[in-house]
């Protein structure tokens, strides 16, 4: 038990509700890729979460396989990380039920993502309301020490910690309390069209850059990105959120320090900076897109990766669920 809590374990996932974008990459996947070297890594494609909003079944299947290709092309190594479908490991929904019995409706009503989705006009469905409990189950099943996520998931990880504490208090020490990790820069990449909102798959396609976007599309999207008043390339998220967002993207894709980027573009303007940014993004995505294309041409290879990942995940998940069932008094 002690050695298990000390083992470094990582759990995080992405929802195949559309095309994976550079916000998902900078805020989350980039950290998974770095940490798979030092952590036992579980990175489900959380397909059940995609169902919290209406999906066309044929399109969903395509998005699921495309997300698997994105994961591998972005650098997740199936030899180091268990890449699998959430729906292939039934323990996720089984543990969710147990956690549901510990979750207060008041806590769910406070979830900002839920409130935002309702304000955007999404239907107030029970699945959308309770998905943070499924997310808590996704996490706790693997007893992770770290959960690298974007800032939008902070409240959900907080709920996960609350539920872990509640469970441990009532049934005895079971779950280590997971720590969320955010990148230093880029924990919330903003929409290219509306810098008051985060970049999201389910918003207009002009507002995000998909991992799979062509060079032409990337140039067009960055060119049409909203900017702030003035023309200085200055990183100040409060007064200049739009250009700061573009500088953060430049930083994430080039590895250059933000101060250095400001310096390099001192005597220039938004137009020139945007052109340079587009080239940096295109250059970085090119080999990733080639790998992605190759993977999608060999779908069976992706399916094998998912099956192998599910096997690894299942071993861990079934062990945790057995422990939980026994502690709560199920036979
Ligand atoms: N804009 C973002 N900036 C930084 N990180 C982000 N993440 C999402 N958007 C940004 C992080 O990416 C991981 C996977 O997210 P997800 O696919 O599970 O769901 P999401 O957060 O709901 O992403 P989207 O793109 O906004 O999807 P839709 O529009 O379908 O709801 C998470 O760690 C997330 O924090």
PDB file of C-alpha atoms in Angstrom, residues 227-236 239-244 246-247 261-263 265-271 273:
ATOM      1  CA  UNK A 227      -6.061  41.415 -31.730  1.00  0.00           C
ATOM      2  CA  UNK A 228      -6.056  44.157 -29.084  1.00  0.00           C
ATOM      3  CA  UNK A 229      -5.783  47.884 -29.675  1.00  0.00           C
ATOM      4  CA  UNK A 230      -2.292  49.196 -30.376  1.00  0.00           C
ATOM      5  CA  UNK A 231       0.388  47.339 -32.282  1.00  0.00           C
ATOM      6  CA  UNK A 232       3.057  46.379 -29.742  1.00  0.00           C
ATOM      7  CA  UNK A 233       4.056  42.724 -29.298  1.00  0.00           C
ATOM      8  CA  UNK A 234       3.783  42.815 -25.512  1.00  0.00           C
ATOM      9  CA  UNK A 235       2.774  40.000 -23.176  1.00  0.00           C
ATOM     10  CA  UNK A 236       0.232  41.432 -20.757  1.00  0.00           C
ATOM     11  CA  UNK A 239      -4.647  44.606 -20.850  1.00  0.00           C
ATOM     12  CA  UNK A 240      -3.690  42.727 -24.030  1.00  0.00           C
ATOM     13  CA  UNK A 241      -5.263  39.259 -23.773  1.00  0.00           C
ATOM     14  CA  UNK A 242      -5.384  38.542 -27.516  1.00  0.00           C
ATOM     15  CA  UNK A 243      -1.751  39.291 -28.420  1.00  0.00           C
ATOM     16  CA  UNK A 244      -0.599  37.699 -25.129  1.00  0.00           C
ATOM     17  CA  UNK A 246      -0.612  34.516 -29.537  1.00  0.00           C
ATOM     18  CA  UNK A 247       2.732  35.110 -27.806  1.00  0.00           C
ATOM     19  CA  UNK A 261       9.885  36.899 -28.234  1.00  0.00           C
ATOM     20  CA  UNK A 262       8.928  40.433 -27.184  1.00  0.00           C
ATOM     21  CA  UNK A 263      12.490  41.553 -27.889  1.00  0.00           C
ATOM     22  CA  UNK A 265       9.464  41.546 -32.376  1.00  0.00           C
ATOM     23  CA  UNK A 266      10.082  45.001 -30.838  1.00  0.00           C
ATOM     24  CA  UNK A 267      10.132  46.917 -34.086  1.00  0.00           C
ATOM     25  CA  UNK A 268       7.395  45.126 -35.862  1.00  0.00           C
ATOM     26  CA  UNK A 269       3.605  44.945 -35.876  1.00  0.00           C
ATOM     27  CA  UNK A 270       0.745  42.475 -35.387  1.00  0.00           C
ATOM     28  CA  UNK A 271       0.679  41.519 -39.057  1.00  0.00           C
ATOM     29  CA  UNK A 273       4.155  38.744 -35.828  1.00  0.00           C
TER      30      UNK A 273
END
